[in-house]
Coordinates of C-alpha atoms in Angstrom, one line a residue:
X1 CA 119.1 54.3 29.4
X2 CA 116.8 53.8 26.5
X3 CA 114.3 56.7 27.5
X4 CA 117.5 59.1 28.4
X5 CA 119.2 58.6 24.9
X6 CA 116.1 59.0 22.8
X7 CA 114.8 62.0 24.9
X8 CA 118.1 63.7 25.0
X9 CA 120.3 62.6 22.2
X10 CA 120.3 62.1 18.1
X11 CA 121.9 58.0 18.6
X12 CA 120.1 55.7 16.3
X13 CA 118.5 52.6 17.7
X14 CA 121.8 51.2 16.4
X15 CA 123.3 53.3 18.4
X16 CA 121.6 52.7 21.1
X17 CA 122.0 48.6 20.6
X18 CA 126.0 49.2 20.6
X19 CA 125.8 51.0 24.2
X20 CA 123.6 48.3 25.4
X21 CA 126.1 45.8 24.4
X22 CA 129.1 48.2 26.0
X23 CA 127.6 48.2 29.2
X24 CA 126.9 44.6 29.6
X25 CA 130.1 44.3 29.5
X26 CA 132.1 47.2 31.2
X27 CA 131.8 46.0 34.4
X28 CA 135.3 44.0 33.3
X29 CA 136.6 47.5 32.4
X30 CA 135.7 48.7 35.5
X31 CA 137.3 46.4 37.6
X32 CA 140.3 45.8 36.2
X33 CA 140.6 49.9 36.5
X34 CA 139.7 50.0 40.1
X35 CA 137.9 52.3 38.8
X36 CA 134.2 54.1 38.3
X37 CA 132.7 54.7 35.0
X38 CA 130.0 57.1 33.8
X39 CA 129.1 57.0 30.1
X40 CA 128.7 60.5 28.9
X41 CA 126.8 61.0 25.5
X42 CA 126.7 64.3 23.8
X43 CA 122.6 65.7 24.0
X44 CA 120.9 66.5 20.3
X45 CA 122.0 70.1 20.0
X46 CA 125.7 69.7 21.0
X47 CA 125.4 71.8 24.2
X48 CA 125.5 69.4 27.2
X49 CA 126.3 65.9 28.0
X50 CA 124.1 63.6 29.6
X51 CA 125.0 60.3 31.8
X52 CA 123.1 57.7 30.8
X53 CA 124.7 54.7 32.9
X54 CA 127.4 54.4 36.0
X55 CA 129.3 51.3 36.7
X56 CA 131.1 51.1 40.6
X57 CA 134.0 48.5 40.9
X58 CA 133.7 45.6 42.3
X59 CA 137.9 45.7 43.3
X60 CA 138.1 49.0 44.7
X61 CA 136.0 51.9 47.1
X62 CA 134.2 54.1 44.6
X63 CA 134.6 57.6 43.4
X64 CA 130.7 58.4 43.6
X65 CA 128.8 58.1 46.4
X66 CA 125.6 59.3 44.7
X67 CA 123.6 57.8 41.4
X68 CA 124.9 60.1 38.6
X69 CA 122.5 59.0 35.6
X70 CA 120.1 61.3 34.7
X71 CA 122.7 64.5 35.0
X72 CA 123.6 66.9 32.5
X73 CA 126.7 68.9 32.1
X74 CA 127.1 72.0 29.4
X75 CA 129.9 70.9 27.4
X76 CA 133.4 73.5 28.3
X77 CA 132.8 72.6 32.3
X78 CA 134.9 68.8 31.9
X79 CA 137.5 69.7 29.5
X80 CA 138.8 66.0 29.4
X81 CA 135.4 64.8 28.1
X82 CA 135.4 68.0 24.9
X83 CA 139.0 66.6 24.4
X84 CA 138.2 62.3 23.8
X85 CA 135.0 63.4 21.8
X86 CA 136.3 65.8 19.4
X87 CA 139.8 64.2 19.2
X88 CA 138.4 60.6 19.2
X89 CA 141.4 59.6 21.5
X90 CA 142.0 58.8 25.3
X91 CA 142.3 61.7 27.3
X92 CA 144.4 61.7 30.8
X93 CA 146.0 65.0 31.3
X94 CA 145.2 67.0 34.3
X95 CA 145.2 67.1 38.1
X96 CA 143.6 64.8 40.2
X97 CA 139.8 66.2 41.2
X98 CA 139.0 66.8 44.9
X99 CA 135.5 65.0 45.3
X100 CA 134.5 65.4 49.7
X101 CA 138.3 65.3 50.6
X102 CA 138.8 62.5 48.1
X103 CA 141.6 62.8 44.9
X104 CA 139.9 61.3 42.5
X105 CA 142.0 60.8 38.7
X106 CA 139.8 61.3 35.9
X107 CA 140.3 59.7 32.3
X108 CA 138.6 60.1 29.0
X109 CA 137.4 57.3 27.0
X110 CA 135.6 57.8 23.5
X111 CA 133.5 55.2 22.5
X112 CA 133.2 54.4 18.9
X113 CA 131.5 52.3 16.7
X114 CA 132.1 52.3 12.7
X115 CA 134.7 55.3 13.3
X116 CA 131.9 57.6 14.6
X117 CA 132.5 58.5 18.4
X118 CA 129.4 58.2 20.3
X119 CA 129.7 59.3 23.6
X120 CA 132.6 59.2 26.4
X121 CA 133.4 56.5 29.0
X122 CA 134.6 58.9 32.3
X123 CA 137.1 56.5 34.0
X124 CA 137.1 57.5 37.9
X125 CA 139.9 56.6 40.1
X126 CA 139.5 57.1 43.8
X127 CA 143.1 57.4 45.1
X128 CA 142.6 57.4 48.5
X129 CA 143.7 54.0 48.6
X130 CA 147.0 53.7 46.2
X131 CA 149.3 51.8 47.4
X132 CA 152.2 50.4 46.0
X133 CA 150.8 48.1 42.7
X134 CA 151.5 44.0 42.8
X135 CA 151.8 41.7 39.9
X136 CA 148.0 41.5 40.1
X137 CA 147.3 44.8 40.0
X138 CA 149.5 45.6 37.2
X139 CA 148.3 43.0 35.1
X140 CA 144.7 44.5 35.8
X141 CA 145.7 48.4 35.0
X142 CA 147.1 46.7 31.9
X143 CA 144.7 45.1 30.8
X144 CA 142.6 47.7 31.5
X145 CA 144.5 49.7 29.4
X146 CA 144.1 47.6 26.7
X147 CA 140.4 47.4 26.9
X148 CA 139.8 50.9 27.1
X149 CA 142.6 51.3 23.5
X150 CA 140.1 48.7 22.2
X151 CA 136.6 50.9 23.0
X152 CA 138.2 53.7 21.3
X153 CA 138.7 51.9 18.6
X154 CA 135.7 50.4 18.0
X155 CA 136.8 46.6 18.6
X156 CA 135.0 46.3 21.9
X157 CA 132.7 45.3 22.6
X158 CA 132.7 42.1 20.2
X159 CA 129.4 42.0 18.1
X160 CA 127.1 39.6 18.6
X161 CA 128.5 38.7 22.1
X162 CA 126.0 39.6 24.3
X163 CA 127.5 38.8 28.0
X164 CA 124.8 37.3 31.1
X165 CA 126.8 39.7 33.8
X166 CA 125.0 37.5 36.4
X167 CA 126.4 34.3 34.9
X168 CA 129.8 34.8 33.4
X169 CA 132.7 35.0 35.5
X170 CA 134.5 38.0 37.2
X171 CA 137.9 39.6 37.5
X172 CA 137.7 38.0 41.0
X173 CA 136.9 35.1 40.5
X174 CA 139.9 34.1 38.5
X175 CA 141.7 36.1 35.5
X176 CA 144.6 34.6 33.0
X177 CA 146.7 36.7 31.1
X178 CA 148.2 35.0 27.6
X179 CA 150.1 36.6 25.1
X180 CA 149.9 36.0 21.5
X181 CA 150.9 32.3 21.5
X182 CA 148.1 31.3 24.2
X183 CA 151.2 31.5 26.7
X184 CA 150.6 32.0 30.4
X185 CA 152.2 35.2 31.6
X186 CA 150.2 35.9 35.1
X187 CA 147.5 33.6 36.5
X188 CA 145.8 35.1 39.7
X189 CA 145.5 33.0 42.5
X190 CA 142.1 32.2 42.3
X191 CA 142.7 31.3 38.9
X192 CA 145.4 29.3 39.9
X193 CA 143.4 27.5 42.3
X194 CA 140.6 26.8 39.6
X195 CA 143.0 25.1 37.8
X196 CA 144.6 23.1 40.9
X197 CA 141.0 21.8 41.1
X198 CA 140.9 20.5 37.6
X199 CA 144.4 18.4 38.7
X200 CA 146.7 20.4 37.9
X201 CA 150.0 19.9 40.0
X202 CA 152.6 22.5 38.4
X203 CA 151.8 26.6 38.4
X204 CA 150.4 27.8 35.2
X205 CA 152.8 31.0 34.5
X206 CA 155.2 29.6 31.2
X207 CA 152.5 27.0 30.3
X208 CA 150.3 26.7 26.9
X209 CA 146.9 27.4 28.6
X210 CA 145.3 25.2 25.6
X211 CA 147.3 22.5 25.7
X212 CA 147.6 22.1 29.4
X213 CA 144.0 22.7 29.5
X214 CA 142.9 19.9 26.9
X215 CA 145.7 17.5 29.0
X216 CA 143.5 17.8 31.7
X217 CA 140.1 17.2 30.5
X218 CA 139.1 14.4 29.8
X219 CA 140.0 13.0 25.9
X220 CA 137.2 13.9 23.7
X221 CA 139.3 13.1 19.6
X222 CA 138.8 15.8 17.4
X223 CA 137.1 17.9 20.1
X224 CA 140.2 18.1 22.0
X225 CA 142.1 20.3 18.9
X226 CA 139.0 23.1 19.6
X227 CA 139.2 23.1 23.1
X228 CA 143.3 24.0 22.9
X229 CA 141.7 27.0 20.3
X230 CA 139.3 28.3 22.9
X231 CA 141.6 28.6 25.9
X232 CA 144.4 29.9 24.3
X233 CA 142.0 32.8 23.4
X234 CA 141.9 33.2 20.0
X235 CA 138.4 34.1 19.7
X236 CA 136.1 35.6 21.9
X237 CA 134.1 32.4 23.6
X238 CA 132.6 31.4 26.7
X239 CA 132.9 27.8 27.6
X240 CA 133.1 25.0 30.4
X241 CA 136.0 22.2 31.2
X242 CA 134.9 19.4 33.1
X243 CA 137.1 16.7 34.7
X244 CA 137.1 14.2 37.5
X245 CA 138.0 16.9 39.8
X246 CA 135.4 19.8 39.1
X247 CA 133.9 21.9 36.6
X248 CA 135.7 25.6 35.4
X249 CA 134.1 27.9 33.8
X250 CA 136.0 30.0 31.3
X251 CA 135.2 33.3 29.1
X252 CA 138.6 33.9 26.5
X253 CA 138.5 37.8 25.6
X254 CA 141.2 38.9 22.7
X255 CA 143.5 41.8 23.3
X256 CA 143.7 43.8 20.4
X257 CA 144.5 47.4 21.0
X258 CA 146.0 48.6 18.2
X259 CA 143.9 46.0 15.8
X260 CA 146.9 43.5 16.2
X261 CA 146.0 40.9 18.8
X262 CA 148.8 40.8 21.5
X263 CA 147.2 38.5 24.1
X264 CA 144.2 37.1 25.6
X265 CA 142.6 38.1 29.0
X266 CA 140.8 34.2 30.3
X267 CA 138.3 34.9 32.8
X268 CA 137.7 31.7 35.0
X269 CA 135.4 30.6 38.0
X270 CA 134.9 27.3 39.8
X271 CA 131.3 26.1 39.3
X272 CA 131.9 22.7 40.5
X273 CA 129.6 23.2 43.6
X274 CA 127.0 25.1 41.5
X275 CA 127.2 22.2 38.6
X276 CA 126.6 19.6 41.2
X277 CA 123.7 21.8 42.7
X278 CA 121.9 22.0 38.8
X279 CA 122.0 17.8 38.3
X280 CA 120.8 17.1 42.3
X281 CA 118.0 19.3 41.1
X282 CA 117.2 18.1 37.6
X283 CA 116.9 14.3 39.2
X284 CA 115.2 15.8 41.6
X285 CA 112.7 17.0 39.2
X286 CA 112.6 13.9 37.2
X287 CA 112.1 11.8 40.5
X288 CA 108.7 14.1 41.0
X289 CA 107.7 13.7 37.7
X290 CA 108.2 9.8 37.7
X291 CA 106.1 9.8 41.0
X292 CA 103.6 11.7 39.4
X293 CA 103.3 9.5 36.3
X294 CA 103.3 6.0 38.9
X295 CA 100.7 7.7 40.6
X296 CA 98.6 8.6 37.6
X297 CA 98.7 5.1 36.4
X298 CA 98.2 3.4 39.9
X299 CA 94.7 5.8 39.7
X300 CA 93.9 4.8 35.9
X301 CA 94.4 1.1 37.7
X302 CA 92.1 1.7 41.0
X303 CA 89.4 3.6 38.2
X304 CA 89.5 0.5 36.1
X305 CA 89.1 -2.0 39.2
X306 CA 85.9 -0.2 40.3
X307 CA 84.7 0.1 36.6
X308 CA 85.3 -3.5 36.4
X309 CA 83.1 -4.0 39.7
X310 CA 80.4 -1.7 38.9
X311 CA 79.8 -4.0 35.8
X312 CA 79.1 -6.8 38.2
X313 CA 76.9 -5.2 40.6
X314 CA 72.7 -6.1 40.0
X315 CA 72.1 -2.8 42.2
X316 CA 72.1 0.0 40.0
X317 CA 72.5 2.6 43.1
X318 CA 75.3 0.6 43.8
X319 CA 76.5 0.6 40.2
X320 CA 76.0 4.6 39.9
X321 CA 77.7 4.9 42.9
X322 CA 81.5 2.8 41.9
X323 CA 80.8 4.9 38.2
X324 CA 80.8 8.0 40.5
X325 CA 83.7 7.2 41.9
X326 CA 85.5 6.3 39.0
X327 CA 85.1 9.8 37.8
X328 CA 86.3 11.3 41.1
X329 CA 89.7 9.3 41.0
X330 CA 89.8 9.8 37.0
X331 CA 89.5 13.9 37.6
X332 CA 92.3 13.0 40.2
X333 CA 94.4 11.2 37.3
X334 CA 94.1 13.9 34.8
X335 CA 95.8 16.7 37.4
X336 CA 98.9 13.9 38.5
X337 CA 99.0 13.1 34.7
X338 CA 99.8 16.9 33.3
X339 CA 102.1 17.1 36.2
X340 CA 104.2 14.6 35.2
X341 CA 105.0 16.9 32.0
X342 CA 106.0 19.8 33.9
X343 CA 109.3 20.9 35.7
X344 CA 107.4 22.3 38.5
X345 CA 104.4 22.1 40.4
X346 CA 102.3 24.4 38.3
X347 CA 99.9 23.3 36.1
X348 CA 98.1 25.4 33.0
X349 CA 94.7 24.2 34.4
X350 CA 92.5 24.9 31.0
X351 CA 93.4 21.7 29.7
X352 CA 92.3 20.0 32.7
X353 CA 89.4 21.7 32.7
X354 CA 88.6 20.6 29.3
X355 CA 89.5 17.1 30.2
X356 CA 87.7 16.7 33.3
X357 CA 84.5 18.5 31.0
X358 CA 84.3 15.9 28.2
X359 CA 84.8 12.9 31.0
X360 CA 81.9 14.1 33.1
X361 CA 80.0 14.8 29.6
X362 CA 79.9 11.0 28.6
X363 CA 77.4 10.7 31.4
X364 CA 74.6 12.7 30.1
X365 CA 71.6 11.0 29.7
X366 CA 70.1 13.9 27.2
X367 CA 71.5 15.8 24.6
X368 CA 73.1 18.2 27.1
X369 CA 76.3 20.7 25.8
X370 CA 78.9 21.3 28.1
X371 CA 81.7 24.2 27.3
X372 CA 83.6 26.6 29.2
X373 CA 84.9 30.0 28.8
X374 CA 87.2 32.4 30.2
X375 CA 90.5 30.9 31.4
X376 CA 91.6 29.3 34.9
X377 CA 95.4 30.1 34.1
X378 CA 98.4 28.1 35.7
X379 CA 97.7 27.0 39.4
X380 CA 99.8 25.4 41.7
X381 CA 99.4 21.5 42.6
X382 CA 97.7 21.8 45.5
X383 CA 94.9 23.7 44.4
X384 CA 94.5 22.0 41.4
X385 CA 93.6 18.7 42.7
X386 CA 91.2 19.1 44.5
X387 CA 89.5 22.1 42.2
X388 CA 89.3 19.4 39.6
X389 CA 87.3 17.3 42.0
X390 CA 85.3 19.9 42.9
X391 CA 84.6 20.5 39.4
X392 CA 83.8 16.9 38.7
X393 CA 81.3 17.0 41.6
X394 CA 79.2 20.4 39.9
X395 CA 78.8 19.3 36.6
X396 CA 78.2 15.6 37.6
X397 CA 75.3 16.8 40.1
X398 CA 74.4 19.5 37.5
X399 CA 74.1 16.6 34.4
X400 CA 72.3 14.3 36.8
X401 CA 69.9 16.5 38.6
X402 CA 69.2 19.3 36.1
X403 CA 67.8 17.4 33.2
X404 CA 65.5 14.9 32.5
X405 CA 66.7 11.4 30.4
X406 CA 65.8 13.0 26.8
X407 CA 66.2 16.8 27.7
X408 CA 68.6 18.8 25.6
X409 CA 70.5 21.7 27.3
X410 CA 73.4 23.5 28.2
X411 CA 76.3 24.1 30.7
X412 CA 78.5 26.6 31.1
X413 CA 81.5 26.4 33.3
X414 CA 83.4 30.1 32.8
X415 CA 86.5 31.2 34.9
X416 CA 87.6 34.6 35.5
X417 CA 91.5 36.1 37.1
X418 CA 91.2 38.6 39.2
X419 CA 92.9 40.4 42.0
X420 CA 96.1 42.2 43.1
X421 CA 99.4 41.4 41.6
X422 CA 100.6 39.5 44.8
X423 CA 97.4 38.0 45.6
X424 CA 94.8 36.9 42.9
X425 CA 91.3 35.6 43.3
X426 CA 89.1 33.0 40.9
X427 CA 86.2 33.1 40.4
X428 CA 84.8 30.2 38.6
X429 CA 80.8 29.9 37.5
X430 CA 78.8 27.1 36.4
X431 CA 75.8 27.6 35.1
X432 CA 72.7 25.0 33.3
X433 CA 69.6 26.1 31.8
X434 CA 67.8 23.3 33.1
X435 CA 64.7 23.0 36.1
X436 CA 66.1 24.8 38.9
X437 CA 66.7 23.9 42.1
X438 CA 63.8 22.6 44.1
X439 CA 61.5 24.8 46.7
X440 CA 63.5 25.2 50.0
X441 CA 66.5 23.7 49.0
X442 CA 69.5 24.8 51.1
X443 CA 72.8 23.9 49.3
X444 CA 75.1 24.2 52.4
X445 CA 72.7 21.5 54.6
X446 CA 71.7 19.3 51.5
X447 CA 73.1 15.4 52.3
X448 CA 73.7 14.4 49.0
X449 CA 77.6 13.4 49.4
X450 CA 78.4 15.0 46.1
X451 CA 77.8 18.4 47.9
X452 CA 79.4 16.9 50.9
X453 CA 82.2 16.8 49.1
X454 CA 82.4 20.2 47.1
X455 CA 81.6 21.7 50.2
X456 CA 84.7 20.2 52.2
X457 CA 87.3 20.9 49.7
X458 CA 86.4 24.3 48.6
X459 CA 86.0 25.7 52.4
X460 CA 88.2 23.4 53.9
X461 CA 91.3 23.1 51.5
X462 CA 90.9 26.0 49.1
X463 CA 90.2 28.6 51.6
X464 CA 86.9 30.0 49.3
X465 CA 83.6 30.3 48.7
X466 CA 80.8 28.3 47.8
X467 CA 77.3 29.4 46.6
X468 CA 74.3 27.7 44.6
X469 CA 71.7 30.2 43.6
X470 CA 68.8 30.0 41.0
X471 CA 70.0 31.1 37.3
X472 CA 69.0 34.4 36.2
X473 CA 66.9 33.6 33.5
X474 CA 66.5 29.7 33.9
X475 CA 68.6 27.1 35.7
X476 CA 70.9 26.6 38.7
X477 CA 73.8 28.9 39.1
X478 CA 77.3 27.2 41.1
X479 CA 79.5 30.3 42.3
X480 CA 83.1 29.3 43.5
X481 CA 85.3 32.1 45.0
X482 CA 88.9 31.0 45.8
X483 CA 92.3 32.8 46.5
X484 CA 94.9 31.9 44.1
X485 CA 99.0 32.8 43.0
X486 CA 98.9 35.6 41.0
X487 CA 99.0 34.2 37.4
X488 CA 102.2 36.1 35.7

């Protein structure tokens, strides 16, 4: 819609905002008219029309089988659409239109904002289907009516009222129609049923939809005296009731279609299920994230066991050794520690990076730097884990094996994204400026266990690509391929 109005038409950004606002909510229009709608807006020299959104109903077959934004009409061939933009009012004179053997009844609906018309609503009715109207149906067309006597106006859509189509609730899913005094005069029956569920035991038609409506929730004090405002519809408002018996969902629209308000449309829908559905899965989240946190600090207490040890052992193989492993289970730690803090199993793995970088850096027997660049981006849980090992493992066999006890130097651990949009790749480097790897040394038969262990996880659990070449310039050069979720 954006690129159709400002390549076509003269509407102000404004403008523009007030149709956006219209169409997230016309789909109400729509189906209380059983009826399409095509918004119509006048191009920028006054010659043609262009659609620049449809809406089919959700109540009734539709009038259009094909999409019709995009199309442009010279203004004189739809008469009805010349009369609701130069007259400013609703237009429904004329025939019914034959559309492929179909009548279809056309209506005219000006849309205006601060008394300037903007373009014209086309209200569609296929009429293949009449049939003789019930109570339901002529409290829809009614309504209807009303809505579209409010667009002409320019009291509809309400400002600042920016409607979640997805979320709110539907004409089918439950309507309510009050008049001035919040008074039920027709409750459909799924809205009837809605409020059966909240223990209701009587019908609703005759009843003050505020006050029977704060009766049955629970007492809340002063709260109570707003709730009986909301429902009765005074305002426009979108809210929830919650009771013993289930959870309603309720959106209050005022009628006022000649500026007077005569009534209130209440939209409702029964969310109990999808309620209970949110809280099974927020404690299901918060039971992860507690595991994840008992685990982290069952790991802190294994690391400080073996710390404890290694100060006990004479050997000092066997004391480098339990400090080795200290690190592995710490890097371990770090990954179930950030998980704890997230709703799902994703982590942003920069900060463990950095982490896992200044742990491994306390064992440097020089003056050795270590930084990274680039950026890993947010990986799921199970790569995560054991990449952090994996990156314990190079820069503690890079710290220990690349420099000598009072060498200075560097290492550089640098990450890079890459890949498709469904299927990314990492490719992680870390590189030290210090003596090289020795003559003949083959990384993928070496025995050392660190190795071992890099070697395992990367090919074994992360699917990737493990390579340890001399530096270009000076050094040892660690290459890690691996195939990761696309980072959005």
């Amino acid at each position: 819609m954006n690129d159709l109005v400002r390549q076509h038409t003269a509407l102000s950004d404004t403008d523009l905002e007030w149709l956006h606002l219209l169409v997230s909510e016309w789909q109400l229009l729509s189906d209380l008219s059983f009826a399409d709608l095509v918004l119509w807006v006048p191009t920028r020299d006054g010659t043609r029309y262009v659609s620049v959104a449809q809406m089919r109903p959700n109540t009734g077959p539709t009038s259009y089988q094909d999409d019709m934004v995009g199309h442009l009409v010279p203004r004189g061939r739809r008469p009805l659409l010349d009369a609701a933009l130069d007259e400013g009012r609703i237009v429904r004179e004329g025939d019914p239109e034959w559309r492929e053997e179909v009548p279809v009844r056309v209506e005219s609906i000006p849309v205006r904002r601060e008394g300037r018309v903007l373009g014209v609503i086309a209200r569609n009715t296929n009429l293949l289907t009449v049939r003789t109207p019930s109570r339901l149906e002529l409290t829809y067309l009614q309504s209807a009516s009303d809505l579209a006597q409010m667009i002409a106006a320019g009291s509809f859509p309400f400002p600042g009222q920016q409607v979640d189509m997805d979320a709110s609730p539907r004409v089918g899913d439950g309507l309510v129609r009050l008049d001035a005094d919040g008074v039920v005069q027709y409750a459909s029956p799924n809205g009837l049923s809605a409020y059966h569920r909240l223990g209701l035991a009587s019908d609703l038609v005759g009843q003050h939809l505020g006050g029977i409506t704060a009766e049955l929730a629970p007492s809340r004090g002063p709260v109570d005296e707003a709730l009986v405002k909301l429902a009765s519809g005074y305002a426009p408002r979108e809210f929830e009731v919650e009771c013993a018996g289930g959870v309603i969902q309720l959106r209050a629209i005022p009628l006022k279609p000649k500026g007077v308000r005569i009534g209130s449309l209440v939209l409702l829908r029964d969310v109990t299920e999808l309620r209970r559905r949110e809280r099974e899965l927020i404690t299901k989240d918060a039971t992860i994230r507690e595991i994840h946190h008992r685990v982290k600090n069952n790991l802190q207490t294994v690391a400080a066991l073996l710390r404890l040890q290694a100060r006990r052992m004479d050997s000092p193989q066997g004391r480098e050794a339990l400090n080795e492993a200290v690190r592995r289970v710490g890097s371990i730690a770090i990954v179930h520690e950030t998980l704890s803090q997230n709703l799902d199993e994703r982590v942003e793995f920069d900060e463990i990076a950095d982490r896992v970088i200044a742990m491994v850096a306390e064992i440097s027997p020089g003056k050795v730097t270590c930084r990274r660049t680039g950026r890993f981006g947010i990986l799921d849980a199970e790569v995560a884990t054991p990449l952090a090992m994996v990156l314990t493992e190079v820069l503690q066999n890079a710290l220990e094996h690349a420099f000598g006890v009072a060498e200075s130097g560097t290492v550089e651990v640098s990450a890079v994204r890459g890949g498709s949009p469904t299927e990314g790749r990492l490719l992680i480097t870390v590189q030290d400026d210090g003596c090289g790897l020795p003559e003949g040394f083959d990384p993928q038969r070496a025995g050392n266990l660190g190795l071992q262990i890099v070697r395992t996880l990367v090919e074994g659990e992360l699917s990737g690509s493990f390579g340890m070449v001399p530096a270009p310039e000076r050094g040892t050069q660690i290459v890690l391929d691996l195939p990761v979720r696309a980072d959005k």
